[in-house]
Coordinates of C-alpha atoms in Angstrom, one line a residue:
X1 CA 18.7 21.9 11.5
X2 CA 19.6 17.9 10.2
X3 CA 22.2 19.0 7.8
X4 CA 25.7 16.6 7.5
X5 CA 28.5 18.6 5.7
X6 CA 30.1 14.9 5.2
X7 CA 26.7 14.1 3.1
X8 CA 27.1 12.9 -0.8
X9 CA 24.3 12.9 -3.6
X10 CA 22.9 10.2 -4.9
X11 CA 25.1 8.0 -6.7
X12 CA 25.0 4.5 -7.7
X13 CA 27.0 2.4 -5.7
X14 CA 26.9 -1.0 -7.7
X15 CA 28.7 -1.2 -10.7
X16 CA 26.9 -2.9 -13.0
X17 CA 27.0 -6.7 -13.4
X18 CA 25.6 -6.6 -17.0
X19 CA 23.8 -4.4 -19.8
X20 CA 21.4 -4.5 -22.1
X21 CA 19.5 -1.9 -24.3
X22 CA 20.1 1.3 -25.8
X23 CA 23.1 3.6 -23.6
X24 CA 20.7 6.6 -24.6
X25 CA 17.7 5.1 -23.4
X26 CA 18.8 2.4 -20.1
X27 CA 21.6 2.7 -17.7
X28 CA 21.1 0.1 -15.0
X29 CA 23.3 -1.0 -11.4
X30 CA 23.3 -4.3 -9.8
X31 CA 22.9 -4.5 -6.4
X32 CA 26.5 -4.7 -5.0
X33 CA 25.2 -8.1 -3.3
X34 CA 24.5 -9.7 -6.3
X35 CA 27.6 -8.9 -7.7
X36 CA 29.5 -9.9 -5.2
X37 CA 27.5 -13.1 -4.8
X38 CA 28.9 -13.8 -8.3
X39 CA 32.2 -12.7 -7.9
X40 CA 31.7 -16.0 -5.1
X41 CA 30.6 -18.5 -7.2
X42 CA 32.9 -17.7 -9.5
X43 CA 36.1 -18.2 -7.5
X44 CA 35.4 -20.2 -4.3
X45 CA 32.4 -22.5 -5.9
X46 CA 32.3 -25.7 -8.2
X47 CA 30.1 -27.0 -10.8
X48 CA 26.8 -27.0 -10.0
X49 CA 27.3 -24.3 -7.7
X50 CA 28.7 -22.1 -9.6
X51 CA 25.7 -22.9 -12.9
X52 CA 23.0 -21.8 -10.2
X53 CA 24.7 -18.6 -9.7
X54 CA 25.2 -18.3 -13.2
X55 CA 21.6 -19.3 -13.7
X56 CA 20.3 -16.4 -10.9
X57 CA 22.3 -13.6 -12.9
X58 CA 19.8 -14.6 -15.9
X59 CA 17.3 -15.0 -14.2
X60 CA 17.4 -11.2 -13.7
X61 CA 18.8 -9.6 -16.6
X62 CA 15.9 -11.5 -18.1
X63 CA 13.3 -9.6 -16.1
X64 CA 15.4 -6.0 -16.5
X65 CA 15.4 -6.8 -20.1
X66 CA 11.6 -7.0 -20.0
X67 CA 11.3 -3.7 -18.3
X68 CA 13.1 -2.0 -21.3
X69 CA 10.9 -4.0 -23.4
X70 CA 7.7 -2.8 -22.2
X71 CA 9.2 1.0 -21.9
X72 CA 10.4 0.8 -25.5
X73 CA 6.9 -0.7 -27.0
X74 CA 5.0 1.3 -25.0
X75 CA 6.4 5.0 -25.8
X76 CA 7.4 4.0 -29.3
X77 CA 3.1 3.0 -29.3
X78 CA 2.6 6.9 -27.8
X79 CA 0.8 4.9 -25.3
X80 CA 2.8 6.9 -23.3
X81 CA 5.0 10.1 -24.2
X82 CA 7.5 9.2 -21.7
X83 CA 8.6 7.3 -18.9
X84 CA 12.1 7.2 -16.7
X85 CA 11.7 4.6 -13.4
X86 CA 14.1 3.9 -10.9
X87 CA 14.2 1.2 -8.2
X88 CA 16.7 0.2 -5.5
X89 CA 17.4 -1.9 -2.5
X90 CA 19.5 -1.8 0.1
X91 CA 22.8 -2.1 -1.8
X92 CA 22.1 0.5 -3.9
X93 CA 20.0 1.5 -7.4
X94 CA 18.9 -2.0 -9.0
X95 CA 16.7 -0.4 -12.3
X96 CA 16.9 2.6 -13.9
X97 CA 15.3 3.7 -17.7
X98 CA 14.6 6.4 -19.5
X99 CA 12.5 6.1 -22.7
X100 CA 10.1 8.1 -25.1
X101 CA 10.3 11.8 -25.3
X102 CA 9.2 14.6 -23.1
X103 CA 6.6 16.0 -25.5
X104 CA 5.3 14.0 -27.9
X105 CA 6.7 13.5 -31.2
X106 CA 9.2 16.5 -31.0
X107 CA 11.9 17.4 -28.4
X108 CA 14.5 15.7 -26.4
X109 CA 14.0 12.2 -25.4
X110 CA 13.5 11.7 -21.4
X111 CA 16.4 11.3 -19.5
X112 CA 17.0 10.3 -15.8
X113 CA 17.1 13.6 -15.1
X114 CA 14.0 14.8 -16.5
X115 CA 12.0 16.8 -14.0
X116 CA 8.6 16.0 -13.4
X117 CA 5.5 17.9 -11.3
X118 CA 4.7 15.3 -9.1
X119 CA 1.2 16.6 -7.4
X120 CA 0.5 14.8 -4.3
X121 CA 3.6 12.3 -4.5
X122 CA 4.4 15.7 -2.1
X123 CA 2.6 14.8 0.9
X124 CA 5.0 12.7 1.7
X125 CA 7.3 15.3 2.4
X126 CA 5.6 17.4 4.0
X127 CA 4.2 14.2 6.9
X128 CA 8.1 13.8 6.8
X129 CA 8.7 17.8 7.8
X130 CA 5.2 17.6 10.1
X131 CA 7.2 14.1 12.2
X132 CA 10.5 15.6 12.7
X133 CA 8.4 18.3 14.7
X134 CA 6.9 16.0 15.9
X135 CA 9.7 14.3 17.5
X136 CA 10.8 17.7 18.2
X137 CA 8.4 18.5 20.6
X138 CA 6.4 21.2 19.0
X139 CA 3.0 19.2 18.1
X140 CA 2.0 15.7 19.0
X141 CA -0.3 13.6 16.4
X142 CA -3.6 13.3 19.2
X143 CA -3.6 16.9 20.4
X144 CA -6.3 19.5 18.6
X145 CA -4.8 21.1 15.5
X146 CA -3.1 24.0 15.6
X147 CA -5.6 26.8 15.2
X148 CA -4.1 28.1 12.5
X149 CA -7.6 28.6 10.4
X150 CA -11.2 28.3 11.6
X151 CA -11.4 25.2 9.1
X152 CA -9.2 23.5 12.0
X153 CA -10.0 26.0 15.3
X154 CA -14.2 25.5 14.7
X155 CA -15.1 22.7 12.2
X156 CA -18.3 22.7 10.6
X157 CA -20.0 19.1 9.5
X158 CA -22.2 19.3 6.4
X159 CA -25.1 17.2 6.9
X160 CA -26.8 17.8 3.5
X161 CA -28.9 20.2 1.9
X162 CA -32.7 21.6 1.9
X163 CA -35.2 22.0 -0.2
X164 CA -33.6 25.1 -1.7
X165 CA -30.6 23.4 -2.3
X166 CA -28.5 25.7 0.9
X167 CA -25.9 23.8 2.7
X168 CA -27.0 22.5 5.8
X169 CA -23.8 22.0 8.8
X170 CA -23.4 21.0 12.3
X171 CA -20.3 21.5 14.3
X172 CA -17.6 18.9 14.8
X173 CA -18.5 16.1 17.7
X174 CA -14.3 16.8 18.5
X175 CA -11.5 18.7 17.0
X176 CA -9.1 17.4 14.2
X177 CA -6.0 16.2 15.6
X178 CA -2.9 16.1 13.4
X179 CA -3.5 12.3 13.2
X180 CA -6.6 12.8 11.6
X181 CA -4.6 15.4 8.9
X182 CA -1.8 12.5 8.5
X183 CA -4.4 10.2 8.0
X184 CA -7.0 11.5 5.7
X185 CA -9.6 10.5 8.7
X186 CA -10.4 14.3 9.2
X187 CA -13.4 15.0 7.4
X188 CA -11.8 17.3 4.3
X189 CA -12.4 16.1 0.8
X190 CA -11.2 17.2 -2.5
X191 CA -14.2 18.3 -4.7
X192 CA -12.4 15.6 -7.2
X193 CA -13.4 13.2 -5.9
X194 CA -16.6 13.8 -3.4
X195 CA -19.7 14.7 -4.9
X196 CA -20.8 16.7 -1.9
X197 CA -18.2 19.0 -2.1
X198 CA -18.5 19.7 -5.5
X199 CA -21.9 20.1 -4.5
X200 CA -21.3 22.3 -1.2
X201 CA -18.5 24.3 -3.4
X202 CA -21.3 25.1 -6.1
X203 CA -24.0 25.8 -3.7
X204 CA -22.1 28.6 -1.8
X205 CA -20.4 29.8 -5.2
X206 CA -24.2 31.3 -6.1
X207 CA -25.2 33.2 -2.9
X208 CA -24.3 36.6 -2.2
X209 CA -21.1 37.9 -0.5
X210 CA -22.1 38.6 2.6
X211 CA -23.9 35.1 3.1
X212 CA -20.9 33.2 1.9
X213 CA -18.5 34.9 4.1
X214 CA -20.9 33.1 6.7
X215 CA -20.3 29.6 5.7
X216 CA -16.6 27.9 6.3
X217 CA -14.6 27.6 3.0
X218 CA -13.3 24.4 3.6
X219 CA -16.3 22.0 5.6
X220 CA -15.6 18.4 6.8
X221 CA -17.5 15.4 5.3
X222 CA -18.1 13.7 8.4
X223 CA -17.0 13.9 12.2
X224 CA -13.3 13.5 12.8
X225 CA -12.2 10.3 12.7
X226 CA -15.1 8.3 11.9
X227 CA -14.5 7.9 7.9
X228 CA -11.5 7.8 5.6
X229 CA -11.6 10.8 2.5
X230 CA -8.7 11.7 0.5
X231 CA -8.8 15.4 0.7
X232 CA -6.9 18.5 1.8
X233 CA -6.1 17.2 4.8
X234 CA -1.7 17.5 3.9
X235 CA -2.6 21.3 2.4
X236 CA -3.3 21.8 6.2
X237 CA -0.4 20.2 7.3
X238 CA 1.5 22.5 5.2
X239 CA -0.1 25.4 6.4
X240 CA 0.5 23.2 10.5
X241 CA 4.7 23.2 9.9
X242 CA 5.0 26.9 9.1
X243 CA 2.8 28.0 12.0
X244 CA 5.1 26.0 14.0
X245 CA 8.5 26.4 12.4
X246 CA 8.6 29.9 11.4
X247 CA 9.6 28.9 8.0
X248 CA 7.9 29.3 5.2
X249 CA 7.2 25.7 3.8
X250 CA 9.2 25.7 0.9
X251 CA 12.3 27.4 2.8
X252 CA 11.8 24.3 5.6
X253 CA 11.8 21.6 2.6
X254 CA 14.7 23.1 1.8
X255 CA 17.1 23.5 5.2
X256 CA 15.7 20.2 6.0
X257 CA 14.8 17.8 3.9
X258 CA 16.1 18.7 0.7
X259 CA 19.2 19.5 1.6
X260 CA 20.3 17.5 3.9
X261 CA 19.4 14.7 1.1
X262 CA 21.0 16.2 -1.7
X263 CA 17.8 16.6 -3.7
X264 CA 18.9 19.3 -5.8
X265 CA 16.0 18.9 -8.4
X266 CA 13.1 19.2 -6.3
X267 CA 11.5 22.7 -5.1
X268 CA 8.0 24.8 -5.7
X269 CA 10.2 26.9 -8.0
X270 CA 12.2 25.7 -10.8
X271 CA 15.5 27.0 -12.0
X272 CA 15.0 28.1 -16.2
X273 CA 17.8 25.0 -16.4
X274 CA 15.6 22.8 -15.2
X275 CA 12.7 24.2 -16.6
X276 CA 14.4 22.9 -20.2
X277 CA 14.7 19.6 -18.8
X278 CA 10.8 19.8 -17.9
X279 CA 8.2 17.0 -19.4
X280 CA 5.0 18.3 -21.1
X281 CA 2.3 17.3 -19.9
X282 CA -0.5 15.5 -21.8
X283 CA -3.8 14.6 -22.1
X284 CA -5.7 11.1 -23.2
X285 CA -8.7 11.7 -25.4
X286 CA -11.4 9.3 -25.7
X287 CA -10.1 7.5 -28.6
X288 CA -7.1 6.9 -26.3
X289 CA -4.8 8.9 -28.4
X290 CA -2.6 11.3 -26.4
X291 CA -1.9 15.2 -27.3
X292 CA 0.2 17.7 -25.7
X293 CA -1.0 19.8 -22.7
X294 CA -0.1 23.9 -24.0
X295 CA 2.8 24.9 -21.9
X296 CA 1.9 26.3 -18.3
X297 CA 3.0 29.9 -17.8
X298 CA 6.2 30.6 -15.7
X299 CA 4.6 32.2 -12.1
X300 CA 6.4 32.6 -9.2
X301 CA 4.5 31.3 -5.9
X302 CA 4.9 33.4 -3.3
X303 CA 2.2 30.5 -1.1
X304 CA 3.1 27.0 -0.8
X305 CA 1.0 24.2 0.0
X306 CA 2.1 20.9 1.2
X307 CA -0.7 19.0 -0.6
X308 CA 0.8 19.7 -4.1
X309 CA 3.0 22.8 -6.8
X310 CA 6.2 20.1 -6.5
X311 CA 8.8 19.8 -9.0
X312 CA 11.5 16.6 -8.9
X313 CA 12.8 13.8 -10.9
X314 CA 13.1 10.2 -10.2
X315 CA 17.1 9.9 -8.9
X316 CA 16.3 12.4 -6.2
X317 CA 12.5 11.2 -5.2
X318 CA 13.7 7.3 -5.5
X319 CA 16.5 9.5 -2.6
X320 CA 13.5 10.0 -0.1
X321 CA 12.1 7.2 -0.8
X322 CA 15.2 5.1 0.1
X323 CA 15.7 7.7 3.0
X324 CA 12.7 6.1 4.3
X325 CA 13.6 2.7 3.0
X326 CA 16.7 3.0 5.4
X327 CA 14.5 4.3 8.7
X328 CA 15.0 7.4 7.7
X329 CA 18.6 8.1 7.1
X330 CA 20.6 8.4 3.6
X331 CA 24.0 8.9 2.4
X332 CA 25.2 10.2 6.6
X333 CA 22.3 12.7 6.5
X334 CA 19.7 11.8 9.8
X335 CA 16.2 13.1 8.5
X336 CA 13.8 11.1 10.8
X337 CA 14.3 8.1 13.7
X338 CA 14.1 4.8 12.6
X339 CA 11.1 4.8 15.3
X340 CA 9.7 7.6 13.6
X341 CA 9.9 6.0 10.1
X342 CA 8.4 2.7 11.3
X343 CA 5.2 4.4 13.1
X344 CA 4.4 6.1 9.6
X345 CA 4.6 2.8 7.6
X346 CA 1.7 1.5 10.1
X347 CA -1.8 1.4 10.0
X348 CA -3.5 4.2 11.9
X349 CA -7.1 4.0 10.9
X350 CA -8.2 0.2 12.3
X351 CA -10.6 -0.8 10.5
X352 CA -12.0 2.1 8.3
X353 CA -11.3 1.5 4.3
X354 CA -9.3 3.9 2.1
X355 CA -7.9 4.0 -0.9
X356 CA -10.8 4.1 -3.6
X357 CA -12.5 7.2 -4.8
X358 CA -15.1 8.0 -7.3
X359 CA -14.3 10.4 -9.8
X360 CA -16.7 13.8 -10.3
X361 CA -14.1 14.9 -13.1
X362 CA -13.2 12.2 -15.8
X363 CA -11.4 14.8 -17.5
X364 CA -9.5 14.9 -14.7
X365 CA -9.4 11.8 -12.8
X366 CA -10.8 8.3 -13.1
X367 CA -12.2 5.8 -10.5
X368 CA -9.2 5.0 -8.4
X369 CA -8.7 1.5 -7.0
X370 CA -5.3 0.4 -7.6
X371 CA -5.9 -3.0 -5.6
X372 CA -8.9 -4.5 -6.1
X373 CA -10.6 -7.0 -3.5
X374 CA -7.9 -6.0 -1.5
X375 CA -8.1 -4.7 1.7
X376 CA -6.5 -1.0 1.8
X377 CA -5.7 1.1 5.2
X378 CA -3.7 4.5 5.9
X379 CA -0.8 5.3 7.7
X380 CA 1.2 8.3 7.8
X381 CA 1.5 9.8 4.5
X382 CA 1.3 6.6 2.8
X383 CA -1.4 4.0 1.3
X384 CA -1.1 0.1 3.0
X385 CA -2.2 -3.0 1.3
X386 CA -3.1 -5.3 3.8
X387 CA -2.7 -8.4 1.7
X388 CA 0.3 -9.4 -1.1
X389 CA -0.3 -7.3 -3.9
X390 CA -0.8 -8.8 -7.6
X391 CA 3.1 -7.6 -8.7
X392 CA 5.0 -8.9 -6.5
X393 CA 4.3 -5.8 -3.7
X394 CA 4.6 -7.1 0.3
X395 CA 1.5 -7.3 2.4
X396 CA 1.9 -3.5 4.3
X397 CA 4.1 -2.2 1.3
X398 CA 3.2 1.9 1.4
X399 CA 2.5 3.8 -1.8
X400 CA 1.1 7.0 -3.3
X401 CA 0.7 8.7 -6.3
X402 CA 0.5 12.1 -7.9
X403 CA -2.1 13.1 -10.1
X404 CA 0.2 13.3 -13.4
X405 CA 0.2 9.5 -12.9
X406 CA 3.7 9.5 -11.3
X407 CA 3.7 6.5 -8.4
X408 CA 5.8 5.5 -5.7
X409 CA 6.4 2.6 -3.7
X410 CA 8.1 1.3 -0.8
X411 CA 8.5 -2.5 0.6
X412 CA 9.9 -3.0 3.8
X413 CA 9.7 -6.6 3.4
X414 CA 11.8 -7.1 0.1
X415 CA 13.3 -4.0 1.0
X416 CA 12.3 -2.6 -2.2
X417 CA 12.0 1.1 -3.1
X418 CA 10.9 2.5 -6.7
X419 CA 9.5 5.0 -8.4
X420 CA 8.0 5.7 -11.7
X421 CA 7.3 9.2 -13.8
X422 CA 5.1 9.7 -16.4
X423 CA 3.2 13.3 -17.3
X424 CA -0.4 12.4 -18.0
X425 CA -3.9 12.9 -17.4
X426 CA -6.5 11.7 -16.3
X427 CA -4.9 10.6 -13.0
X428 CA -5.3 6.3 -12.7
X429 CA -4.8 6.4 -16.2
X430 CA -4.9 2.9 -17.8
X431 CA -2.4 2.7 -20.1
X432 CA 0.3 4.1 -17.5
X433 CA -1.2 1.9 -14.3
X434 CA -0.8 -1.4 -17.1
X435 CA 3.4 -0.2 -17.6
X436 CA 3.6 0.8 -13.9
X437 CA 2.3 -3.0 -12.5
X438 CA 4.7 -4.3 -15.6
X439 CA 7.4 -2.7 -14.0
X440 CA 6.7 -3.9 -10.9
X441 CA 6.7 -7.0 -12.1
X442 CA 10.2 -7.2 -13.6
X443 CA 11.6 -5.4 -10.7
X444 CA 10.0 -8.5 -8.4
X445 CA 11.2 -11.2 -10.9
X446 CA 15.1 -9.3 -10.8
X447 CA 14.7 -9.2 -6.3
X448 CA 13.1 -12.7 -6.5
X449 CA 16.3 -14.1 -8.5
X450 CA 18.2 -12.7 -6.1

């Protein structure tokens, strides 16, 4: 168990050099180094040097003010119901803002401790769990994946449909490995972004139970290692973590990742007080307006997925990605070795194209291409942009997202980690992505000014 008794929960480690905006909407802390730089100029520099330090601080403040303005304008115009966003560098938190409301047009305002459904952003947590078990020698990246299910032990590849619409399958040409699963190259797909997977599901649903039992629930869309397709791969990794560790997934997360990092607002099940801070889900109508979805039923799960179902908050999730930015440790808790974190951020799929998804259900997701005309690859848990991003992100930055338009990125070159959270369907919502882009540009404006 990786618990450090002297760990501290996430906290702001820098004092504010300057503040803007209304207190109930945002609180911002600049890097210690930035404050120290300003102080050094005032004490030891003369004339133009002091002016340059002053100008740097003005440029940084102007960039952060722009983020506030963008968030305030977007929530007042109800382009998004509410948003919480945070960013940090090695020295500490450099931005945090909470704007709008948890429920459009009513209810409490967004706050830094608002709880969100983070969808597929759980996949990084599951990947961290798997990498811990690799470090302990309990599983290996390139050995056949543990046979926790026939879908892994004897994978079948969908090769087409006959004249009657019945699916045609054959055995996979090679075993599925953990590396395949962690990089979405095993062949599993989500029906939401794969027309053949959707057609297969519909085809077997129409068969008699006896025939349906003879077919795999989760066939592969291609042979392992030959293509990339986003799918249920990390769901299977969660099953593997449970089987190898001997712990239920929620307990493994709690014991080895969440508690050591002080992530008290992250989990599969939330308390009544956390539910009182939960943001409501909203849906984008064809005319561009938003309507709140009915509140979900409170159900206590008994089984847990490595690919979805986790709740978290912006401060909690920022803690997780700051741990990765800092080579596997944070606030005295060592979660992974530095070399393991470095491996997670490296291209693991060679020249295979990744990251572009075509929706089969526009009500749940738009088509996805976060970096048009930029080559994309996959590491262990993250998407990687192989060229600089349009909003300031460096080459080889790491990112992914959740279905309800929650997003994060880690920039190891410029030493920035950031999280953006709202609760809107469909995925890859254009107004939310536009606001996310403005947030990113503002963060890099502040970072570059320093």
